[in-house]
XYZ file of C-alpha atoms in Angstrom:
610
model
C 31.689 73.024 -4.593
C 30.465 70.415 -7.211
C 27.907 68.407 -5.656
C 28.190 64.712 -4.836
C 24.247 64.526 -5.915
C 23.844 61.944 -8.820
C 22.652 63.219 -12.154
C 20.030 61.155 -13.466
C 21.750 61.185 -16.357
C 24.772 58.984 -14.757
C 23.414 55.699 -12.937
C 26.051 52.926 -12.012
C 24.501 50.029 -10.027
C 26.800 47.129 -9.428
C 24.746 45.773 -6.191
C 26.999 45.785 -3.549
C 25.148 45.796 -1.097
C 22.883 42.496 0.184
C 19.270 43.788 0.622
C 16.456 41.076 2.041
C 13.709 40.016 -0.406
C 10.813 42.466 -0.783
C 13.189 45.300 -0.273
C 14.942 46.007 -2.965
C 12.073 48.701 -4.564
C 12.829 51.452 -2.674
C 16.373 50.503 -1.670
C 19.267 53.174 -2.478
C 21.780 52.048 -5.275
C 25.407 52.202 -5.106
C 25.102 55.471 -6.680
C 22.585 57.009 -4.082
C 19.689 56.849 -6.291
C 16.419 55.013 -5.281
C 15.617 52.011 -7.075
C 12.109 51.779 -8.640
C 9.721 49.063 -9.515
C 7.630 46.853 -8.424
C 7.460 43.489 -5.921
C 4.162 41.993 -5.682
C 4.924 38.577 -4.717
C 8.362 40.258 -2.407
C 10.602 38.309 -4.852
C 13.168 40.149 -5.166
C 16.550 40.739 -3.606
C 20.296 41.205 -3.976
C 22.995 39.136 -2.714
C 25.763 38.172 -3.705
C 27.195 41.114 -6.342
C 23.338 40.884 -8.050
C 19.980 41.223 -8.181
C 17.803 37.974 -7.466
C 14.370 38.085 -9.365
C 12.699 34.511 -7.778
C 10.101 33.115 -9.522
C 6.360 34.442 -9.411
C 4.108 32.587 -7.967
C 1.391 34.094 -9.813
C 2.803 35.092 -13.586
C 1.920 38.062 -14.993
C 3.095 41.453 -16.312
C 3.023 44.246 -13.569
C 4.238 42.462 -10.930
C 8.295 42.192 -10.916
C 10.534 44.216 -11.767
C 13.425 47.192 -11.122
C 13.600 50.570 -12.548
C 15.377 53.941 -12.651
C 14.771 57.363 -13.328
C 12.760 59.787 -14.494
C 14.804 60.091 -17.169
C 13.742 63.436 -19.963
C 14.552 61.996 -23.910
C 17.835 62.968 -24.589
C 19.884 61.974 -27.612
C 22.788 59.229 -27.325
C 21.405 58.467 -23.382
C 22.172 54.319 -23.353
C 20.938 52.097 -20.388
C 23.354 48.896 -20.457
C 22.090 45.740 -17.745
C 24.561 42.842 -17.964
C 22.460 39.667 -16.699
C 21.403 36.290 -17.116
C 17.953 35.546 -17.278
C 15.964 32.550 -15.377
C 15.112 30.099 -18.727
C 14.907 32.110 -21.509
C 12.365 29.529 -22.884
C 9.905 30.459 -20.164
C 6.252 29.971 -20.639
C 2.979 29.126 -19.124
C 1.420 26.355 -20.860
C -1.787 26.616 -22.811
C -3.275 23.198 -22.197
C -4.862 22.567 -18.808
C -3.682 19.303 -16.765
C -6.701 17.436 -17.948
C -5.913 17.614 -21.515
C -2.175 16.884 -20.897
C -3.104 13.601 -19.106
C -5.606 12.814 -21.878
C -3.677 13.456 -24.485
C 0.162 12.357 -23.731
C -1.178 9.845 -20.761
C 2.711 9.078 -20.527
C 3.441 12.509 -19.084
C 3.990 13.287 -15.835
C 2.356 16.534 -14.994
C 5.053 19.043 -14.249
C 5.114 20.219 -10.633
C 4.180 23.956 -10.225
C 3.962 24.534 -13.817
C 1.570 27.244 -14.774
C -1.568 27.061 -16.785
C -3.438 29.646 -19.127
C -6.208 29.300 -21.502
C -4.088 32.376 -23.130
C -0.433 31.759 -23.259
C 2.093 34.189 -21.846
C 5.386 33.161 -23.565
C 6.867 36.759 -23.054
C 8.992 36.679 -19.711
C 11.370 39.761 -19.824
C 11.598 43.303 -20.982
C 14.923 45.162 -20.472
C 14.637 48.862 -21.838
C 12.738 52.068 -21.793
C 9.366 52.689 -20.396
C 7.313 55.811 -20.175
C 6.448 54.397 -16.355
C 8.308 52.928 -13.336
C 5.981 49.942 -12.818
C 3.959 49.386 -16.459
C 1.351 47.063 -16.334
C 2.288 45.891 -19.702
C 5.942 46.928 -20.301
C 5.452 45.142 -24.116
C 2.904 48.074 -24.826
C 4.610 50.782 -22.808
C 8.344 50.454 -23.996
C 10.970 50.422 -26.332
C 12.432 47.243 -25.318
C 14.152 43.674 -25.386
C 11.886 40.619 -25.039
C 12.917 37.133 -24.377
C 10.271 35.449 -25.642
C 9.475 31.659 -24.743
C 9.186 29.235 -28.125
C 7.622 25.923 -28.782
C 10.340 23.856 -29.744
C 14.196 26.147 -29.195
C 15.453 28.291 -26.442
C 13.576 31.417 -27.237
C 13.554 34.308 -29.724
C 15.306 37.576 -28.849
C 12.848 40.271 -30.060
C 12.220 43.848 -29.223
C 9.296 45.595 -28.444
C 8.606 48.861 -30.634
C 5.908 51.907 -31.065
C 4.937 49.529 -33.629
C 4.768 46.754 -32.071
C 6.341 43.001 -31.272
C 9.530 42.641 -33.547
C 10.895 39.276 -34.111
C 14.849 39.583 -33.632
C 16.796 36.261 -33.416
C 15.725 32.998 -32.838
C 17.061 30.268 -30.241
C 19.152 31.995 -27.733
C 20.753 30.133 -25.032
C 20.696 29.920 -21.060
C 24.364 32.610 -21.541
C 24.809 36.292 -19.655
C 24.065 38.542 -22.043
C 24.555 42.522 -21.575
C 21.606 44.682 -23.373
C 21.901 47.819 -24.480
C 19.159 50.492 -25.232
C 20.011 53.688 -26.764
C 18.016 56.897 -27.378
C 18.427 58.680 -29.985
C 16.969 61.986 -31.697
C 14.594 59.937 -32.450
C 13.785 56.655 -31.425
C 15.860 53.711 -30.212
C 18.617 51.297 -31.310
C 19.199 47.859 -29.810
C 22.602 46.362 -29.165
C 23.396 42.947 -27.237
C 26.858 41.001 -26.638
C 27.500 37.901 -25.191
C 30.151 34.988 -24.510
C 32.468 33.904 -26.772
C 31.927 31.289 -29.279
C 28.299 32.325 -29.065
C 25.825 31.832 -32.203
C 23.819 34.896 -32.785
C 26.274 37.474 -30.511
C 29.817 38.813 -30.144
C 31.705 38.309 -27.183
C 31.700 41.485 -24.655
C 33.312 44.151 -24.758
C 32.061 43.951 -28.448
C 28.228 44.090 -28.936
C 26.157 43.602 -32.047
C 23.202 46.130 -33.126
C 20.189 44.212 -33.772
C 17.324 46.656 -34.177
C 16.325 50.166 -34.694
C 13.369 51.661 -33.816
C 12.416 54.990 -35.801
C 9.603 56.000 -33.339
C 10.064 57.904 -30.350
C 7.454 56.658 -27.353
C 5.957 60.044 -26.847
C 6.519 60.126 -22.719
C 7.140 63.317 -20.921
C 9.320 60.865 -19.101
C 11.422 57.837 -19.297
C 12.197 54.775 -17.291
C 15.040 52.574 -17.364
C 13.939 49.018 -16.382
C 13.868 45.331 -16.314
C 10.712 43.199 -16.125
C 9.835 39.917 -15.308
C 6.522 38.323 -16.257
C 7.544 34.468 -15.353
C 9.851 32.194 -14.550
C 10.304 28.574 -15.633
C 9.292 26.085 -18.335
C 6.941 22.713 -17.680
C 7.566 23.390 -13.608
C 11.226 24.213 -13.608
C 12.243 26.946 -11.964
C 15.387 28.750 -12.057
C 16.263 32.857 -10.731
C 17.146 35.702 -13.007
C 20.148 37.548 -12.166
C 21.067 41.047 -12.507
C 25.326 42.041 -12.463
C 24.938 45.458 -12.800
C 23.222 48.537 -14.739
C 24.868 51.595 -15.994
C 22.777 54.644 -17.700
C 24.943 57.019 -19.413
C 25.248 59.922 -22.100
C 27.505 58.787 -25.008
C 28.599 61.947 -26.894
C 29.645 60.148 -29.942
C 26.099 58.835 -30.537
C 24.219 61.952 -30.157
C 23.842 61.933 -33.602
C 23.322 58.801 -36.033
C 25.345 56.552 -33.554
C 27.470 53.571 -35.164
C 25.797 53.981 -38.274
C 27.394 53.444 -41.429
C 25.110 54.880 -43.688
C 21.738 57.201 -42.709
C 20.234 58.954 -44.920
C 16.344 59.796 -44.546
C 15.642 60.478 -48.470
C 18.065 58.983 -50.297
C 18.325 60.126 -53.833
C 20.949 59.535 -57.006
C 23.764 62.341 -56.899
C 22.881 63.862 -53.873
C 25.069 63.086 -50.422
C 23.682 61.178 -47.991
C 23.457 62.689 -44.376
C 26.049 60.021 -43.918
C 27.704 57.473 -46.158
C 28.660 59.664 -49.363
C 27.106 60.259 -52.357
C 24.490 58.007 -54.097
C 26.121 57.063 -57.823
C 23.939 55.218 -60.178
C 25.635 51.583 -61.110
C 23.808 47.882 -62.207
C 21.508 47.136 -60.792
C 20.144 50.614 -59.017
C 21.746 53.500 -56.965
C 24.933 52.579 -54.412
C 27.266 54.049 -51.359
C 30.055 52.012 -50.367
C 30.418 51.436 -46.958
C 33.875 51.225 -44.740
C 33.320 47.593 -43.234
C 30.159 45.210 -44.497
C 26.831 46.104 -43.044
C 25.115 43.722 -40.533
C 22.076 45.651 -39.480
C 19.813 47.179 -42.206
C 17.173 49.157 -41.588
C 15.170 50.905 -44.709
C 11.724 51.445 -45.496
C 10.450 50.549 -48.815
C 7.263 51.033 -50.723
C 6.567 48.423 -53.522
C 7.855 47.401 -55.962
C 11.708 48.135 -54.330
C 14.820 46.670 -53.499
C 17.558 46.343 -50.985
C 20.953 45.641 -52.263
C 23.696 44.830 -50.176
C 26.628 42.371 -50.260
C 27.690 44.103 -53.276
C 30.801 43.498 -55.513
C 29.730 44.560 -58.853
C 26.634 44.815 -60.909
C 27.308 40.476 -61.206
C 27.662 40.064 -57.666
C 25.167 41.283 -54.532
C 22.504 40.506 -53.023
C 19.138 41.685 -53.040
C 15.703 42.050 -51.440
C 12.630 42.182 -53.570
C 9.660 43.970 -52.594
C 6.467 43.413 -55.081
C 2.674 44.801 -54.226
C 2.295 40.911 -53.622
C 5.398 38.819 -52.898
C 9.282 39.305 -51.293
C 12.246 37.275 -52.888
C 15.855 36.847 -51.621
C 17.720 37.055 -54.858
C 21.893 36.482 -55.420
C 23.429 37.486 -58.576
C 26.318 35.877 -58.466
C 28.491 35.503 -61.365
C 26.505 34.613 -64.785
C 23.678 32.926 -62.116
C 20.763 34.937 -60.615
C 19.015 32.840 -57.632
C 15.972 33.158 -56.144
C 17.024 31.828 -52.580
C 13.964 32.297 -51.183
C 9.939 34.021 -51.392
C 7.327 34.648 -49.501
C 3.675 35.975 -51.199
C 1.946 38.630 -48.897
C -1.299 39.695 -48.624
C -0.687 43.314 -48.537
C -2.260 45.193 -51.782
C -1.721 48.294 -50.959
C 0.507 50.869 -51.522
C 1.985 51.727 -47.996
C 5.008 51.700 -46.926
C 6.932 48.497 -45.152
C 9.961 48.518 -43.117
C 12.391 46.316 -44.125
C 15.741 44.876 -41.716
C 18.068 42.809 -42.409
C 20.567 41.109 -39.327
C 23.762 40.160 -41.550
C 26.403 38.526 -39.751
C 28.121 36.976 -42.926
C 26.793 33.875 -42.462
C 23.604 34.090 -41.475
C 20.494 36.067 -42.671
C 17.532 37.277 -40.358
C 14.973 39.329 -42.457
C 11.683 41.120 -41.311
C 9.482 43.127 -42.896
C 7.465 45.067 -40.608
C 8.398 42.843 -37.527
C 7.600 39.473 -38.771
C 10.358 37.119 -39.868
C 10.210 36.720 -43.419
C 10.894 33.536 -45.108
C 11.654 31.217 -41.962
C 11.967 30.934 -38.381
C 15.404 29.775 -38.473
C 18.450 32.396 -40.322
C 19.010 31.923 -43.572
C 22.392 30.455 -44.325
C 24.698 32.590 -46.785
C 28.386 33.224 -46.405
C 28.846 33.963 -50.109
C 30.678 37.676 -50.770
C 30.115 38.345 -47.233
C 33.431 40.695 -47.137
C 31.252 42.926 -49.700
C 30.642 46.367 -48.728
C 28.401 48.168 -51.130
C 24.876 49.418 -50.415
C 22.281 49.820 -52.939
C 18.195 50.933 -53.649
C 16.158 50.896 -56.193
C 12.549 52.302 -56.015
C 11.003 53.980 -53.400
C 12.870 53.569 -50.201
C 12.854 56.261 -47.307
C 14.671 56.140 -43.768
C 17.963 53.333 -44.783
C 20.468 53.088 -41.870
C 23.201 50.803 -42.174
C 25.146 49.407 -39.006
C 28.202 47.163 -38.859
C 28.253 43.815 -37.598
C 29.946 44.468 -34.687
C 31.370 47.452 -31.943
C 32.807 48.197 -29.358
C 31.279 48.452 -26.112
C 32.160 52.515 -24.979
C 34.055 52.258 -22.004
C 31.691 54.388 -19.964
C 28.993 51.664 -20.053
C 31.349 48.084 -19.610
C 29.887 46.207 -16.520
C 32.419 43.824 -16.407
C 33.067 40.228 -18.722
C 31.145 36.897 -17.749
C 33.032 34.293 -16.650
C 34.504 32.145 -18.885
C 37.861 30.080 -17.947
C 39.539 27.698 -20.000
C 41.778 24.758 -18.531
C 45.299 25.265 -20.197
C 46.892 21.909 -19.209
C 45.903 18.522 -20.033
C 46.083 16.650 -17.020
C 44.450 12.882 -18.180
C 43.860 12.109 -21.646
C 43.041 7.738 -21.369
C 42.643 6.130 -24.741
C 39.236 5.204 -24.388
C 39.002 2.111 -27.178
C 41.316 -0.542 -24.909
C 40.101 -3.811 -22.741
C 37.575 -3.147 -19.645
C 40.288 -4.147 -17.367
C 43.378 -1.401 -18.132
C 40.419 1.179 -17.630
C 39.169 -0.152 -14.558
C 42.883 0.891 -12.804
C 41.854 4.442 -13.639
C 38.185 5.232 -13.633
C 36.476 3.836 -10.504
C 32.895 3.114 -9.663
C 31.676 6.324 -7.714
C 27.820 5.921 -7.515
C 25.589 3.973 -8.959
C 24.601 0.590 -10.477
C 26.033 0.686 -13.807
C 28.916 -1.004 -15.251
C 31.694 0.406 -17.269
C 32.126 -2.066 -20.559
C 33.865 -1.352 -23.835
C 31.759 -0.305 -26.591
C 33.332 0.211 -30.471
C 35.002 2.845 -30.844
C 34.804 3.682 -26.638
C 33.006 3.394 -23.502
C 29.613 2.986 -22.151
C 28.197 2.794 -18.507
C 25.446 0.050 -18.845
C 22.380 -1.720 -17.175
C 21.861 1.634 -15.181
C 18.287 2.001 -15.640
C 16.980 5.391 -14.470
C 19.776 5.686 -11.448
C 22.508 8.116 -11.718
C 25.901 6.042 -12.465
C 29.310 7.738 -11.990
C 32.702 6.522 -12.918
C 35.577 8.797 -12.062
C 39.159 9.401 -11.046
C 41.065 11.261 -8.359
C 41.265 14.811 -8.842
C 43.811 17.393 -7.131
C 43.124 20.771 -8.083
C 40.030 21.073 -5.453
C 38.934 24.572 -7.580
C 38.767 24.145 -10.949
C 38.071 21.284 -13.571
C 37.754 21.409 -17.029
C 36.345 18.214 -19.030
C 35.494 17.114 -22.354
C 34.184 13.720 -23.679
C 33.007 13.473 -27.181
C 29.407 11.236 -27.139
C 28.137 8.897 -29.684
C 24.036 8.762 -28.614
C 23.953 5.632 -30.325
C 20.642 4.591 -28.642
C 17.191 6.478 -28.544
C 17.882 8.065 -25.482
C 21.394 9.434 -24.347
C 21.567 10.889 -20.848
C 25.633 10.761 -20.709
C 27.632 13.726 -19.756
C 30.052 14.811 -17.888
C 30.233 15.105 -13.373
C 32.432 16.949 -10.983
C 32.712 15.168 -7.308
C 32.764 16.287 -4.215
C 30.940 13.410 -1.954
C 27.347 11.401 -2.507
C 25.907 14.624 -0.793
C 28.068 17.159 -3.581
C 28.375 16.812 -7.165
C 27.357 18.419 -10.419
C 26.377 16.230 -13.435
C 26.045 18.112 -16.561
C 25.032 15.707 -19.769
C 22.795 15.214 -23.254
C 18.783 14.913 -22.750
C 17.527 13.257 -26.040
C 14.236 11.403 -26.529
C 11.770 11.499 -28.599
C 10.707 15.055 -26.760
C 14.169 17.088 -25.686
C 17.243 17.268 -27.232
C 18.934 19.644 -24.382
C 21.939 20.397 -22.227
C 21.278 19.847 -18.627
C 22.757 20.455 -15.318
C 21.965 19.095 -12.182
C 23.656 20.251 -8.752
C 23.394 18.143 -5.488
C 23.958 19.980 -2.655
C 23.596 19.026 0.784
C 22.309 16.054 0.077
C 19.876 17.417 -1.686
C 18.766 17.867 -5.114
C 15.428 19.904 -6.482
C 13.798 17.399 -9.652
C 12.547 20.688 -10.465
C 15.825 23.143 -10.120
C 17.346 21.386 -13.157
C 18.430 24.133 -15.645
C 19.337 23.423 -19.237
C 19.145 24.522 -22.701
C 17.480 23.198 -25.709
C 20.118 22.686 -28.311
C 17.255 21.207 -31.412
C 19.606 21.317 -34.252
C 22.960 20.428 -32.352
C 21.950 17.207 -31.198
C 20.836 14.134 -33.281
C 20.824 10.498 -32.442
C 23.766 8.531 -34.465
C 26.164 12.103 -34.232
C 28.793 12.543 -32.127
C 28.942 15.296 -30.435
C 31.903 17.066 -27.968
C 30.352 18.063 -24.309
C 32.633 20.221 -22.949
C 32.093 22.178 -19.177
C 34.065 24.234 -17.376
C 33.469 24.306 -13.339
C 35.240 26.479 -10.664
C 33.418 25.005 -7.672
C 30.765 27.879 -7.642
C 29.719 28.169 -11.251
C 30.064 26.398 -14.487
C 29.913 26.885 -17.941
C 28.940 24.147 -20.912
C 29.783 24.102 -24.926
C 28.393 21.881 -26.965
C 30.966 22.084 -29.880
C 32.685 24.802 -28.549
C 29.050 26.645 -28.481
C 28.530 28.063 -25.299
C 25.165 27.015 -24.519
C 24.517 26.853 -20.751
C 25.928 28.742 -17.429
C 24.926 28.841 -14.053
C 26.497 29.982 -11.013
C 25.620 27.143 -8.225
C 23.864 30.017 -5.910
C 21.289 30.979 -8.841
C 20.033 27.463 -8.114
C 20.615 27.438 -4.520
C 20.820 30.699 -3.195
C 23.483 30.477 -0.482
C 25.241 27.592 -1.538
C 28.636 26.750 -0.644
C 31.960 25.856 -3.356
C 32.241 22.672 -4.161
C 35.108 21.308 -3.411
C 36.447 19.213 -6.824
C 37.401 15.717 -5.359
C 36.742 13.596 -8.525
C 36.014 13.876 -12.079
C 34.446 11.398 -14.464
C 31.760 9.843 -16.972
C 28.743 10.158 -15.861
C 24.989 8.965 -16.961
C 22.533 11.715 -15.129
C 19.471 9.121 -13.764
C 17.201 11.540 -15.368
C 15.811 8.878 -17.582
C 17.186 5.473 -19.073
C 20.613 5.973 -21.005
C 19.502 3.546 -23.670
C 23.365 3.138 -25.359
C 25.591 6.010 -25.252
C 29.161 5.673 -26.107
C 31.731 8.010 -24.812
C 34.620 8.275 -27.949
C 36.857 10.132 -26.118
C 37.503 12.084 -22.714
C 39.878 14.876 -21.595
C 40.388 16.867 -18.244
C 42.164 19.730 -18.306
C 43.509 21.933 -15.539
C-alpha cells in the first residue's frame, strides 16, 4: 500500500487550520509535515486562511520566521509562498530621537519607531537556506529581499552566494507570489503579482528576475520565510502568508524557461540551447522564439551584450571597457550612447552582467549593483526584437522570456481583485453648490462642500476628517473613483466607504513637502490606531498641479487602491485588526482624511460603480 507519509519533496500548506500565537513553530501543516522556524518574541500565528507574522518588538534577523524541510539539492525543486508583506518600505531609522528633534524640530517623533546607530532596512527573505532558523538568512540563502529605501516603496532584490543583488526598485504594498527554483546548479528567481502592476505580471503568469549560478554548498536545504522588522517611522502593519507549495517540476530539471543557455558560447558551434551561433554586424547572434527579458551573461572586458536585435542597424547593446559601461542603440543611421557609468575596476576578471527587459523598461547590474540609475531605464524602441548577440569574452549567457506561466502544480490561488461592472452614480461635478447638495450630504465633519473650477472641494476643514456622501444599497461591495486636482501644497482628499461614525474606511492622497503616498485608514469599533495606517509611497505618480484618478475597490473585508489604474495598495481589514468584522457599506462619498490640513484639493470628477 502506498503510504499516506508526505515526501519532502511535495509540501502544500494553505493554513487551514487557526493555531494561537507562539505556536505555529512546531505546529503540523495541512500536509502533516512540521513547520520549522523560529518565534522569539511568540509573534506568530495563523488565522484566518494565513499565517500572521506581528511585528517584533525587538528587530532583528534570527528571530521570526517559518520554514520547511530538510530538503537534499535536487534539480527543478521550486518553493512558491503567495503573501503580502507588512510595509515593504520597512526600516529602523538611523538617527536617534535627539537628532530628529534637533534637526526637523517640526517632527513629531514617531511612536514605537525603532532606532539603530546601524540601519537594518532588510525586512524579509523568502527562499532557500542551508538552516531552519539562520541567524542571518541574507548570508545563509539564496533568496528574495524586500529591502526598505529612503525615498520609494522598497527595492526587490535577491540575496546570492555572491552577495546582495539589487533587483527592482519601488514595489508596492500588493500580494505578490515568489518563486525559488533549484536548479543543477544554482537558483532562478521568479515573482508575479496583480494586474496592472509596474514591475510584475499578473498571476498565474510570473516574471524571472534573477539567476543565481552558485549553488550554496549545504548538505541540506530549507525552505523559508523571514522577518527581520516590521513598520516604517512607528507604523505597524502584519505580514501575511496564503499559502506555500514545494514541488519537483520535471520540465525544469534542466535549463528551466530558458531561451538560450549556453556555458561557452562560440561562433559556429550550437549552443546547449538556442541554436547555432552565426557571425552577423555587429558580433556573433542566436535568434530567440519570443524577446528576452532576463539576461544573464558573464563578460570579461572589453565585451558586449546585444539584444533587441533587428539587423546589424538596429539592437541594442551593452558595453563593457577595463574602465567604463555604456548603453548604446543603433538605431537606423544613429548610434546613441543612452547612458555610462566609469568603474573603478582595472582588472581583468570577470563581471556578471543582467539585464531585466520588459520592453519598456531597462534594469541593468553588473555584479549586483544597479548600473546607471536607481530608477529603470525607459526604452520601448524595437522591443518586439528577438535576436541575441556577444562579442568578446563572455561565458555562462542565459536568456529568459519576459513572462510564464505559473506550472499548475505550484498555483496557490489569485489575489483578490474585483472590479465594479455597473455604474451606479456618475454626478457632473462642475454645477452650482446647491443641485449637489440634494445628492451628497454632510456625513462627518466640519468642512463645507463649495464649487471649485473645474469641480468640488470640501473646505475650512482644518486637520478633522470631513465626509460628504450618498446613500448606498449594495451593503458588500463598492467601487469608487474620483479624479483629484492637488491644487494646494497639501492634498489629503480621497475616497471613504460608510458604515456609521464608529465604521468607515477613508482611503486618499498624502502630499507635503515629505510624502507623496496612498493611504488607508480603517475605523473600527470606534476606534482607529494613528499608527495602523498603511499606505504606499507612490514618488513619481503624484505631483502637486496633476490630476490624478484614485480609484479603490472595497468588499467590506478588504480593499484594493489604483492610482491610474496602478495597483498600488491592498489590505484585508483583519491584517490591520486582526478579528475584525465586514463592514457593512451604508454610504459612499468624498472624503478629506484629517490626517493633516487639505490645503485646496479639487475633486474633477467622481464615479461609483457596483
Amino acid at each position: 500500500m502506498k503510504s499516506l507519509k508526505p515526501s519532502l519533496d511535495e509540501i502544500l500548506d494553505r493554513f487551514t487550520q487557526e493555531v494561537l500565537y507562539g505556536e505555529v513553530v512546531g505546529s503540523t501543516s495541512d500536509c502533516g509535515v512540521v513547520r520549522l522556524g523560529v518565534d522569539a518574541e511568540a509573534k506568530i500565528s495563523v488565522e484566518a486562511g494565513g499565517v500572521r507574522f506581528a511585528p517584533l518588538d525587538t528587530p532583528g534577523w534570527g528571530r521570526q520566521g517559518i520554514a520547511y524541510g530538510p530538503f537534499a539539492h535536487k534539480a527543478g525543486l521550486a518553493f512558491g509562498v503567495f503573501m503580502l508583506n507588512g510595509h515593504n518600505n520597512s526600516q529602523t531609522l538611523s538617527e536617534s530621537p535627539l537628532q530628529l528633534r534637533s534637526a526637523k524640530p517640526e517632527i513629531q517623533l514617531p511612536f514605537k519607531a525603532h532606532f539603530s546607530s546601524t540601519p537594518l532596512r532588510e525586512n524579509l527573505a523568502v527562499g532557500w537556506f542551508n538552516h531552519p532558523a539562520p541567524s542571518n538568512p541574507l548570508e545563509a540563502g539564496q533568496a528574495f529581499v524586500m529591502q526598505g529605501h529612503r525615498s520609494v516603496n522598497g527595492r526587490l532584490c535577491a540575496t546570492k552566494v555572491q552577495g546582495l543583488h539589487h533587483l527592482l526598485l519601488d514595489i508596492p504594498n500588493n500580494p505578490i507570489y515568489f518563486l525559488t527554483v533549484l536548479r543543477k546548479k544554482g537558483v532562478a528567481f521568479y515573482a508575479g503579482s496583480l494586474e496592472g502592476s509596474r514591475h510584475l505580471p499578473a498571476l498565474p503568469r510570473v516574471r524571472p528576475v534573477a539567476i543565481d549560478p552558485y549553488d550554496l554548498g549545504a548538505a541540506a536545504l530549507y525552505a523559508g520565510v523571514y522577518q527581520s522588522i516590521l513598520g516604517e517611522n512607528g507604523h505597524r502593519a502584519d505580514t501575511r502568508i496564503y499559502g506555500v507549495r514545494v514541488a519537483v517540476i520535471p520540465e525544469w530539471q534542466g535549463h528551466g524557461t530558458a531561451l538560450v543557455a549556453d556555458p561557452q558560447p562560440q561562433l559556429g558551434r550550437k549552443a546547449a540551447l538556442g541554436g547555432v551561433w552565426q557571425l552577423n554586424d555587429p558580433g556573433m547572434l542566436l535568434q530567440t522564439k519570443e524577446p528576452g527579458g532576463l539576461f544573464h551573461v558573464r563578460l570579461t572586458a572589453p565585451a558586449s551584450l546585444i539584444w533587441r536585435y533587428r539587423d546589424p542597424r538596429h539592437y541594442l547593446a551593452l558595453q563593457l571597457t577595463p574602465r567604463e559601461v555604456r548603453l548604446c542603440l543603433r538605431f537606423g543611421a544613429g548610434q546613441y550612447v543612452l547612458a555610462s557609468e566609469r568603474h573603478t575596476e582595472t582588472n581583468q576578471q570577470p563581471h556578471w552582467v543582467q539585464v531585466l527587459d520588459d520592453g519598456q523598461a531597462l534594469n541593468i547590474s553588473l555584479d549586483g549593483r544597479a548600473l546607471f540609475s536607481e530608477l529603470p531605464l525607459l526604452e520601448p524602441r524595437l522591443s518586439s526584437e528577438t535576436g541575441v548577440g556577444l562579442i568578446g569574452q563572455a561565458a555562462d549567457l542565459e536568456v529568459h522570456p519576459r513572462e510564464i506561466v505559473l506550472p499548475a502544480t505550484l498555483e496557490l490561488g489569485q489575489p483578490w481583485q474585483a472590479r465594479g461592472q455597473k455604474i451606479a452614480f456618475a454626478p457632473y461635478l462642475n454645477q452650482p453648490a446647491e443641485s449637489l447638495l440634494v445628492s451628497w450630504e454632510p456625513t462627518l465633519g466640519p468642512g463645507a462642500l463649495v464649487p471649485e473650477e473645474g469641480g468640488l472641494a470640501i473646505e475650512a476643514a482644518g486637520t478633522e476628517r470631513t465626509l460628504y456622501t450618498i446613500p448606498w444599497d449594495k451593503p458588500n461591495f463598492a467601487d469608487l473613483e474620483s479624479e483629484i486636482l492637488p491644487s494646494g501644497q497639501q492634498s489629503r482628499a480621497g475616497v471613504c466607504f460608510w458604515q456609521d461614525a464608529q465604521h468607515h474606511l477613508v482611503v486618499a492622497l498624502s502630499l507635503d513637502h515629505t510624502e507623496r503616498a496612498v493611504v488607508g485608514m480603517l475605523r473600527f469599533a470606534g476606534y482607529e490606531d494613528p499608527y495602523g495606517k498603511v499606505w504606499t509611497r507612490v514618488p513619481d505618480r503624484l505631483y502637486h498641479g496633476v490630476p490624478v484618478r484614485l480609484r479603490v475597490v472595497c468588499d467590506g473585508e478588504q480593499f484594493q487602491a489604483y492610482l491610474d489604474d496602478e495597483p498600488v495598495l491592498y489590505r484585508a481589514f483583519r491584517d490591520i485588526y486582526p478579528g475584525a468584522d465586514r463592514l457593512q457599506i451604508r454610504r459612499v462619498g468624498l472624503a478629506l482624511s484629517g490626517q493633516a490640513e487639505d490645503s485646496g484639493s479639487v475633486f474633477r470628477s467622481w464615479i461609483a460603480r457596483k
